[in-house]
C-alpha atoms as a PDB file:
ATOM      1  CA  UNK A   1      -9.777 265.081 111.870  1.00  0.00           C
ATOM      2  CA  UNK A   2     -11.058 261.878 110.259  1.00  0.00           C
ATOM      3  CA  UNK A   3      -9.820 262.973 106.836  1.00  0.00           C
ATOM      4  CA  UNK A   4      -6.397 263.825 108.297  1.00  0.00           C
ATOM      5  CA  UNK A   5      -6.022 260.405 109.890  1.00  0.00           C
ATOM      6  CA  UNK A   6      -7.303 258.316 106.997  1.00  0.00           C
ATOM      7  CA  UNK A   7      -4.179 258.497 104.754  1.00  0.00           C
ATOM      8  CA  UNK A   8      -1.967 257.366 107.632  1.00  0.00           C
ATOM      9  CA  UNK A   9      -4.323 254.526 108.448  1.00  0.00           C
ATOM     10  CA  UNK A  10      -4.195 253.359 104.845  1.00  0.00           C
ATOM     11  CA  UNK A  11      -0.407 253.221 105.110  1.00  0.00           C
ATOM     12  CA  UNK A  12      -0.381 251.277 108.378  1.00  0.00           C
ATOM     13  CA  UNK A  13      -3.467 249.142 108.071  1.00  0.00           C
ATOM     14  CA  UNK A  14      -3.753 246.758 106.483  1.00  0.00           C
ATOM     15  CA  UNK A  15      -0.154 245.528 106.223  1.00  0.00           C
ATOM     16  CA  UNK A  16       0.953 244.409 102.789  1.00  0.00           C
ATOM     17  CA  UNK A  17       0.629 240.742 103.734  1.00  0.00           C
ATOM     18  CA  UNK A  18      -2.883 241.068 105.238  1.00  0.00           C
ATOM     19  CA  UNK A  19      -6.108 241.541 103.290  1.00  0.00           C
ATOM     20  CA  UNK A  20      -8.231 244.622 104.167  1.00  0.00           C
ATOM     21  CA  UNK A  21     -11.066 242.556 105.582  1.00  0.00           C
ATOM     22  CA  UNK A  22      -8.669 241.061 108.143  1.00  0.00           C
ATOM     23  CA  UNK A  23      -8.154 244.406 109.958  1.00  0.00           C
ATOM     24  CA  UNK A  24      -9.967 244.522 113.291  1.00  0.00           C
ATOM     25  CA  UNK A  25     -11.651 247.636 114.709  1.00  0.00           C
ATOM     26  CA  UNK A  26      -9.183 247.486 117.600  1.00  0.00           C
ATOM     27  CA  UNK A  27      -6.232 247.724 115.219  1.00  0.00           C
ATOM     28  CA  UNK A  28      -7.831 250.652 113.415  1.00  0.00           C
ATOM     29  CA  UNK A  29      -8.455 252.455 116.725  1.00  0.00           C
ATOM     30  CA  UNK A  30      -4.852 251.868 117.857  1.00  0.00           C
ATOM     31  CA  UNK A  31      -3.501 253.226 114.574  1.00  0.00           C
ATOM     32  CA  UNK A  32      -5.677 256.325 114.934  1.00  0.00           C
ATOM     33  CA  UNK A  33      -4.395 256.953 118.460  1.00  0.00           C
ATOM     34  CA  UNK A  34      -0.785 256.536 117.350  1.00  0.00           C
ATOM     35  CA  UNK A  35      -1.340 258.967 114.508  1.00  0.00           C
ATOM     36  CA  UNK A  36      -2.812 261.499 116.942  1.00  0.00           C
ATOM     37  CA  UNK A  37       0.271 261.121 119.135  1.00  0.00           C
ATOM     38  CA  UNK A  38       2.486 261.727 116.097  1.00  0.00           C
ATOM     39  CA  UNK A  39       0.609 264.948 115.365  1.00  0.00           C
ATOM     40  CA  UNK A  40       0.991 266.078 118.976  1.00  0.00           C
ATOM     41  CA  UNK A  41       4.704 265.250 118.905  1.00  0.00           C
ATOM     42  CA  UNK A  42       5.125 267.419 115.817  1.00  0.00           C
ATOM     43  CA  UNK A  43       3.414 270.317 117.581  1.00  0.00           C
ATOM     44  CA  UNK A  44       5.464 269.863 120.772  1.00  0.00           C
ATOM     45  CA  UNK A  45       8.685 269.766 118.740  1.00  0.00           C
ATOM     46  CA  UNK A  46       7.856 272.996 116.917  1.00  0.00           C
ATOM     47  CA  UNK A  47       7.007 274.797 120.160  1.00  0.00           C
ATOM     48  CA  UNK A  48      10.087 273.456 121.968  1.00  0.00           C
ATOM     49  CA  UNK A  49      12.428 274.616 119.218  1.00  0.00           C
ATOM     50  CA  UNK A  50      10.739 278.020 119.231  1.00  0.00           C
ATOM     51  CA  UNK A  51      11.234 278.209 123.004  1.00  0.00           C
ATOM     52  CA  UNK A  52      14.938 277.361 122.635  1.00  0.00           C
ATOM     53  CA  UNK A  53      15.362 280.152 120.106  1.00  0.00           C
ATOM     54  CA  UNK A  54      13.682 282.673 122.420  1.00  0.00           C
ATOM     55  CA  UNK A  55      15.794 281.464 125.367  1.00  0.00           C
ATOM     56  CA  UNK A  56      18.913 282.246 123.342  1.00  0.00           C
ATOM     57  CA  UNK A  57      17.594 285.764 122.740  1.00  0.00           C
ATOM     58  CA  UNK A  58      16.911 286.178 126.468  1.00  0.00           C
ATOM     59  CA  UNK A  59      20.554 285.368 127.139  1.00  0.00           C
ATOM     60  CA  UNK A  60      21.560 288.280 124.956  1.00  0.00           C
ATOM     61  CA  UNK A  61      18.956 290.698 126.329  1.00  0.00           C
ATOM     62  CA  UNK A  62      19.988 293.686 128.372  1.00  0.00           C
ATOM     63  CA  UNK A  63      18.094 292.528 131.454  1.00  0.00           C
ATOM     64  CA  UNK A  64      19.892 289.165 131.556  1.00  0.00           C
ATOM     65  CA  UNK A  65      22.275 288.756 134.524  1.00  0.00           C
ATOM     66  CA  UNK A  66      25.703 290.108 133.663  1.00  0.00           C
ATOM     67  CA  UNK A  67      29.011 290.877 135.301  1.00  0.00           C
ATOM     68  CA  UNK A  68      30.219 288.535 138.037  1.00  0.00           C
ATOM     69  CA  UNK A  69      27.000 286.526 138.348  1.00  0.00           C
ATOM     70  CA  UNK A  70      26.035 283.262 136.686  1.00  0.00           C
ATOM     71  CA  UNK A  71      23.272 283.303 134.101  1.00  0.00           C
ATOM     72  CA  UNK A  72      20.958 281.496 136.486  1.00  0.00           C
ATOM     73  CA  UNK A  73      17.689 283.081 137.584  1.00  0.00           C
ATOM     74  CA  UNK A  74      16.245 280.870 140.335  1.00  0.00           C
ATOM     75  CA  UNK A  75      13.417 283.357 140.832  1.00  0.00           C
ATOM     76  CA  UNK A  76      12.373 283.085 137.175  1.00  0.00           C
ATOM     77  CA  UNK A  77      12.657 279.272 137.215  1.00  0.00           C
ATOM     78  CA  UNK A  78      10.488 279.196 140.332  1.00  0.00           C
ATOM     79  CA  UNK A  79       7.858 281.420 138.708  1.00  0.00           C
ATOM     80  CA  UNK A  80       7.767 279.303 135.542  1.00  0.00           C
ATOM     81  CA  UNK A  81       7.440 276.045 137.471  1.00  0.00           C
ATOM     82  CA  UNK A  82       4.759 277.396 139.782  1.00  0.00           C
ATOM     83  CA  UNK A  83       2.677 278.654 136.888  1.00  0.00           C
ATOM     84  CA  UNK A  84       2.757 275.506 134.758  1.00  0.00           C
ATOM     85  CA  UNK A  85       2.318 273.146 137.719  1.00  0.00           C
ATOM     86  CA  UNK A  86      -0.683 275.159 138.922  1.00  0.00           C
ATOM     87  CA  UNK A  87      -2.253 274.895 135.463  1.00  0.00           C
ATOM     88  CA  UNK A  88      -1.649 271.138 135.217  1.00  0.00           C
ATOM     89  CA  UNK A  89      -4.158 268.489 136.229  1.00  0.00           C
ATOM     90  CA  UNK A  90      -3.341 267.313 139.785  1.00  0.00           C
ATOM     91  CA  UNK A  91      -2.623 263.789 138.524  1.00  0.00           C
ATOM     92  CA  UNK A  92      -0.005 265.167 136.129  1.00  0.00           C
ATOM     93  CA  UNK A  93       1.804 267.687 138.298  1.00  0.00           C
ATOM     94  CA  UNK A  94       4.832 265.555 139.173  1.00  0.00           C
ATOM     95  CA  UNK A  95       5.330 264.683 135.513  1.00  0.00           C
ATOM     96  CA  UNK A  96       4.877 268.318 134.458  1.00  0.00           C
ATOM     97  CA  UNK A  97       7.404 269.549 137.008  1.00  0.00           C
ATOM     98  CA  UNK A  98       9.999 266.988 135.890  1.00  0.00           C
ATOM     99  CA  UNK A  99       9.374 267.813 132.227  1.00  0.00           C
ATOM    100  CA  UNK A 100       9.676 271.554 132.768  1.00  0.00           C
ATOM    101  CA  UNK A 101      12.925 271.143 134.658  1.00  0.00           C
ATOM    102  CA  UNK A 102      14.296 269.605 131.467  1.00  0.00           C
ATOM    103  CA  UNK A 103      12.743 272.290 129.268  1.00  0.00           C
ATOM    104  CA  UNK A 104      14.196 275.088 131.410  1.00  0.00           C
ATOM    105  CA  UNK A 105      17.558 273.323 131.624  1.00  0.00           C
ATOM    106  CA  UNK A 106      17.896 273.018 127.865  1.00  0.00           C
ATOM    107  CA  UNK A 107      16.863 276.655 127.506  1.00  0.00           C
ATOM    108  CA  UNK A 108      19.666 277.684 129.850  1.00  0.00           C
ATOM    109  CA  UNK A 109      22.224 275.909 127.686  1.00  0.00           C
ATOM    110  CA  UNK A 110      21.344 278.331 124.886  1.00  0.00           C
ATOM    111  CA  UNK A 111      22.584 281.090 127.182  1.00  0.00           C
ATOM    112  CA  UNK A 112      25.781 279.235 128.037  1.00  0.00           C
ATOM    113  CA  UNK A 113      26.701 275.794 129.305  1.00  0.00           C
ATOM    114  CA  UNK A 114      25.341 274.874 132.742  1.00  0.00           C
ATOM    115  CA  UNK A 115      28.136 273.249 134.751  1.00  0.00           C
ATOM    116  CA  UNK A 116      27.681 271.736 138.188  1.00  0.00           C
ATOM    117  CA  UNK A 117      30.114 270.107 140.593  1.00  0.00           C
ATOM    118  CA  UNK A 118      28.728 267.800 143.274  1.00  0.00           C
ATOM    119  CA  UNK A 119      30.383 266.879 146.560  1.00  0.00           C
ATOM    120  CA  UNK A 120      28.710 264.171 148.633  1.00  0.00           C
ATOM    121  CA  UNK A 121      30.876 261.720 150.608  1.00  0.00           C
ATOM    122  CA  UNK A 122      27.812 259.630 151.516  1.00  0.00           C
ATOM    123  CA  UNK A 123      25.516 258.310 148.761  1.00  0.00           C
ATOM    124  CA  UNK A 124      27.192 260.330 145.981  1.00  0.00           C
ATOM    125  CA  UNK A 125      25.054 258.711 143.291  1.00  0.00           C
ATOM    126  CA  UNK A 126      21.901 259.883 145.025  1.00  0.00           C
ATOM    127  CA  UNK A 127      23.276 263.423 145.243  1.00  0.00           C
ATOM    128  CA  UNK A 128      24.310 263.288 141.601  1.00  0.00           C
ATOM    129  CA  UNK A 129      20.821 262.160 140.578  1.00  0.00           C
ATOM    130  CA  UNK A 130      19.310 264.973 142.636  1.00  0.00           C
ATOM    131  CA  UNK A 131      21.486 267.503 140.839  1.00  0.00           C
ATOM    132  CA  UNK A 132      20.457 265.974 137.517  1.00  0.00           C
ATOM    133  CA  UNK A 133      16.783 266.371 138.385  1.00  0.00           C
ATOM    134  CA  UNK A 134      17.384 269.965 139.474  1.00  0.00           C
ATOM    135  CA  UNK A 135      19.496 271.172 136.557  1.00  0.00           C
ATOM    136  CA  UNK A 136      18.307 268.811 133.801  1.00  0.00           C
ATOM    137  CA  UNK A 137      19.946 266.427 131.411  1.00  0.00           C
ATOM    138  CA  UNK A 138      21.642 269.219 129.436  1.00  0.00           C
ATOM    139  CA  UNK A 139      23.837 270.225 132.393  1.00  0.00           C
ATOM    140  CA  UNK A 140      27.440 269.072 132.694  1.00  0.00           C
ATOM    141  CA  UNK A 141      27.474 267.524 136.192  1.00  0.00           C
ATOM    142  CA  UNK A 142      30.558 266.020 137.811  1.00  0.00           C
ATOM    143  CA  UNK A 143      31.435 264.561 141.198  1.00  0.00           C
ATOM    144  CA  UNK A 144      34.434 266.007 143.053  1.00  0.00           C
ATOM    145  CA  UNK A 145      36.426 264.698 145.991  1.00  0.00           C
ATOM    146  CA  UNK A 146      36.362 267.619 148.437  1.00  0.00           C
ATOM    147  CA  UNK A 147      34.105 270.587 149.245  1.00  0.00           C
ATOM    148  CA  UNK A 148      37.114 272.857 148.788  1.00  0.00           C
ATOM    149  CA  UNK A 149      37.356 271.924 145.114  1.00  0.00           C
ATOM    150  CA  UNK A 150      33.669 272.590 144.458  1.00  0.00           C
ATOM    151  CA  UNK A 151      33.589 275.868 146.401  1.00  0.00           C
ATOM    152  CA  UNK A 152      36.724 277.273 144.794  1.00  0.00           C
ATOM    153  CA  UNK A 153      35.424 276.322 141.349  1.00  0.00           C
ATOM    154  CA  UNK A 154      32.076 278.012 142.029  1.00  0.00           C
ATOM    155  CA  UNK A 155      33.777 281.114 143.464  1.00  0.00           C
ATOM    156  CA  UNK A 156      35.719 281.436 140.215  1.00  0.00           C
ATOM    157  CA  UNK A 157      32.390 281.708 138.400  1.00  0.00           C
ATOM    158  CA  UNK A 158      32.784 278.390 136.599  1.00  0.00           C
ATOM    159  CA  UNK A 159      29.304 277.173 137.544  1.00  0.00           C
ATOM    160  CA  UNK A 160      27.177 275.981 140.456  1.00  0.00           C
ATOM    161  CA  UNK A 161      28.167 273.603 143.235  1.00  0.00           C
ATOM    162  CA  UNK A 162      25.960 271.137 145.109  1.00  0.00           C
ATOM    163  CA  UNK A 163      27.322 270.127 148.508  1.00  0.00           C
ATOM    164  CA  UNK A 164      25.965 267.686 151.051  1.00  0.00           C
ATOM    165  CA  UNK A 165      25.306 268.896 154.591  1.00  0.00           C
ATOM    166  CA  UNK A 166      25.428 267.094 157.929  1.00  0.00           C
ATOM    167  CA  UNK A 167      28.448 265.116 156.783  1.00  0.00           C
ATOM    168  CA  UNK A 168      30.816 266.220 159.548  1.00  0.00           C
ATOM    169  CA  UNK A 169      32.469 268.652 157.132  1.00  0.00           C
ATOM    170  CA  UNK A 170      31.298 272.205 158.041  1.00  0.00           C
ATOM    171  CA  UNK A 171      32.021 273.748 154.639  1.00  0.00           C
ATOM    172  CA  UNK A 172      28.974 276.005 155.034  1.00  0.00           C
ATOM    173  CA  UNK A 173      30.664 278.086 157.760  1.00  0.00           C
ATOM    174  CA  UNK A 174      33.031 279.415 155.112  1.00  0.00           C
ATOM    175  CA  UNK A 175      30.106 281.042 153.292  1.00  0.00           C
ATOM    176  CA  UNK A 176      30.351 283.665 156.057  1.00  0.00           C
ATOM    177  CA  UNK A 177      34.127 283.958 155.931  1.00  0.00           C
ATOM    178  CA  UNK A 178      36.045 282.809 152.865  1.00  0.00           C
ATOM    179  CA  UNK A 179      33.420 282.228 150.177  1.00  0.00           C
ATOM    180  CA  UNK A 180      31.341 285.360 150.662  1.00  0.00           C
ATOM    181  CA  UNK A 181      30.853 285.747 146.907  1.00  0.00           C
ATOM    182  CA  UNK A 182      28.790 282.540 146.880  1.00  0.00           C
ATOM    183  CA  UNK A 183      25.072 282.408 147.562  1.00  0.00           C
ATOM    184  CA  UNK A 184      22.813 279.463 148.381  1.00  0.00           C
ATOM    185  CA  UNK A 185      20.000 279.353 145.822  1.00  0.00           C
ATOM    186  CA  UNK A 186      18.370 275.943 146.260  1.00  0.00           C
ATOM    187  CA  UNK A 187      18.047 272.933 148.507  1.00  0.00           C
ATOM    188  CA  UNK A 188      18.040 269.337 147.285  1.00  0.00           C
ATOM    189  CA  UNK A 189      16.786 266.181 148.922  1.00  0.00           C
ATOM    190  CA  UNK A 190      13.350 267.094 150.250  1.00  0.00           C
ATOM    191  CA  UNK A 191      11.516 269.618 152.397  1.00  0.00           C
ATOM    192  CA  UNK A 192      14.440 269.485 154.808  1.00  0.00           C
ATOM    193  CA  UNK A 193      17.335 269.502 152.325  1.00  0.00           C
ATOM    194  CA  UNK A 194      20.294 267.158 152.513  1.00  0.00           C
ATOM    195  CA  UNK A 195      22.381 269.275 150.119  1.00  0.00           C
ATOM    196  CA  UNK A 196      22.591 272.917 149.118  1.00  0.00           C
ATOM    197  CA  UNK A 197      23.243 274.459 145.715  1.00  0.00           C
ATOM    198  CA  UNK A 198      25.564 277.476 145.762  1.00  0.00           C
ATOM    199  CA  UNK A 199      26.974 279.779 143.128  1.00  0.00           C
ATOM    200  CA  UNK A 200      27.695 283.375 142.200  1.00  0.00           C
ATOM    201  CA  UNK A 201      24.024 284.258 142.000  1.00  0.00           C
ATOM    202  CA  UNK A 202      22.657 287.782 141.905  1.00  0.00           C
ATOM    203  CA  UNK A 203      20.891 288.150 145.303  1.00  0.00           C
ATOM    204  CA  UNK A 204      18.034 289.894 143.497  1.00  0.00           C
ATOM    205  CA  UNK A 205      17.474 286.666 141.537  1.00  0.00           C
ATOM    206  CA  UNK A 206      17.015 284.391 144.563  1.00  0.00           C
ATOM    207  CA  UNK A 207      13.776 282.400 144.832  1.00  0.00           C
ATOM    208  CA  UNK A 208      10.974 283.296 147.207  1.00  0.00           C
ATOM    209  CA  UNK A 209      11.108 280.966 150.176  1.00  0.00           C
ATOM    210  CA  UNK A 210      13.058 280.176 153.300  1.00  0.00           C
ATOM    211  CA  UNK A 211      16.275 282.044 154.036  1.00  0.00           C
ATOM    212  CA  UNK A 212      19.442 280.089 154.772  1.00  0.00           C
ATOM    213  CA  UNK A 213      21.335 281.298 157.837  1.00  0.00           C
ATOM    214  CA  UNK A 214      24.857 280.598 159.034  1.00  0.00           C
ATOM    215  CA  UNK A 215      25.138 281.990 162.522  1.00  0.00           C
ATOM    216  CA  UNK A 216      27.091 281.665 165.737  1.00  0.00           C
ATOM    217  CA  UNK A 217      25.091 279.926 168.458  1.00  0.00           C
ATOM    218  CA  UNK A 218      22.282 277.421 168.295  1.00  0.00           C
ATOM    219  CA  UNK A 219      19.138 279.316 169.227  1.00  0.00           C
ATOM    220  CA  UNK A 220      15.878 278.092 167.700  1.00  0.00           C
ATOM    221  CA  UNK A 221      14.461 281.525 166.858  1.00  0.00           C
ATOM    222  CA  UNK A 222      15.524 284.851 165.446  1.00  0.00           C
ATOM    223  CA  UNK A 223      14.138 287.009 168.233  1.00  0.00           C
ATOM    224  CA  UNK A 224      11.200 288.114 166.133  1.00  0.00           C
ATOM    225  CA  UNK A 225       8.928 285.135 166.562  1.00  0.00           C
ATOM    226  CA  UNK A 226      10.154 283.250 163.498  1.00  0.00           C
ATOM    227  CA  UNK A 227      11.276 279.697 164.079  1.00  0.00           C
ATOM    228  CA  UNK A 228      14.382 278.167 162.626  1.00  0.00           C
ATOM    229  CA  UNK A 229      14.855 274.688 161.240  1.00  0.00           C
ATOM    230  CA  UNK A 230      18.329 273.467 162.130  1.00  0.00           C
ATOM    231  CA  UNK A 231      20.262 271.657 159.418  1.00  0.00           C
ATOM    232  CA  UNK A 232      23.732 271.271 160.930  1.00  0.00           C
ATOM    233  CA  UNK A 233      25.921 272.500 163.773  1.00  0.00           C
ATOM    234  CA  UNK A 234      29.662 272.708 164.353  1.00  0.00           C
ATOM    235  CA  UNK A 235      31.569 274.214 167.290  1.00  0.00           C
ATOM    236  CA  UNK A 236      28.961 276.844 168.061  1.00  0.00           C
ATOM    237  CA  UNK A 237      28.024 277.542 164.449  1.00  0.00           C
ATOM    238  CA  UNK A 238      24.565 276.680 163.142  1.00  0.00           C
ATOM    239  CA  UNK A 239      23.220 276.178 159.641  1.00  0.00           C
ATOM    240  CA  UNK A 240      19.470 276.727 159.588  1.00  0.00           C
ATOM    241  CA  UNK A 241      16.417 277.769 157.606  1.00  0.00           C
ATOM    242  CA  UNK A 242      13.970 280.474 158.613  1.00  0.00           C
ATOM    243  CA  UNK A 243      10.806 282.056 157.266  1.00  0.00           C
ATOM    244  CA  UNK A 244      11.727 285.310 158.968  1.00  0.00           C
ATOM    245  CA  UNK A 245      12.947 288.320 156.982  1.00  0.00           C
ATOM    246  CA  UNK A 246      16.658 288.409 156.261  1.00  0.00           C
ATOM    247  CA  UNK A 247      18.876 289.812 153.543  1.00  0.00           C
ATOM    248  CA  UNK A 248      21.999 288.248 152.099  1.00  0.00           C
ATOM    249  CA  UNK A 249      25.068 289.565 153.878  1.00  0.00           C
ATOM    250  CA  UNK A 250      23.003 291.135 156.643  1.00  0.00           C
ATOM    251  CA  UNK A 251      23.506 290.814 160.408  1.00  0.00           C
ATOM    252  CA  UNK A 252      21.287 287.728 160.584  1.00  0.00           C
ATOM    253  CA  UNK A 253      23.940 285.709 158.760  1.00  0.00           C
ATOM    254  CA  UNK A 254      21.790 285.088 155.696  1.00  0.00           C
ATOM    255  CA  UNK A 255      23.747 283.370 152.924  1.00  0.00           C
ATOM    256  CA  UNK A 256      20.900 282.721 150.486  1.00  0.00           C
ATOM    257  CA  UNK A 257      17.398 281.329 150.060  1.00  0.00           C
ATOM    258  CA  UNK A 258      15.679 278.191 148.815  1.00  0.00           C
ATOM    259  CA  UNK A 259      12.230 277.770 147.282  1.00  0.00           C
END
């Protein structure tokens, strides 16, 4: 390692206008650390580009989602994030999760552009930033003026939609009636989400986690001992989360799941 660093140190230290005996040990140590970072950056770049190439091949593979569904696999993203975060040092886990969101997001663009429309009448910038953190910097994310626009666009298979909840606009009821081709696949804004991500997602590709229910009535349980976490209500309809078993399109009113 010392022999590998020495040529770079000779280039950096001493500068042309400084004699060799004027170079401090601190400057030499800093140059060595910077050179080590450069070597790591080269390795990261090579691995990242290799990952992008493999992601493109995955998009063409036979087991990739096809037909009417988007090329989004929330279950696979969840598995990747869980594995790398579990392997990371506890002090680095937030940074690792944010980094891998970007890595996964750029990989998805090799399978087709990731497009997202966001509707949030209150604090739209915050909702937009949340979508950016979820889908990564490679995604094409745009704000829209009504939930109708975002839902119709998602139902056409154009991409995913992120819509705020508890805004007085009960767009989520229509997931049981008009927009039955759409599935909730993530929640944004915290443990109790303030927005939901929906799209034409293969139900088999949903993440493992809490089911999202849209049901008539406002009971706090599902009759089987599982509790519900209420997110919004409107004229007898309730949007809630539950840990109880439910399948998309089933009698429980399940419209998706979030990690």
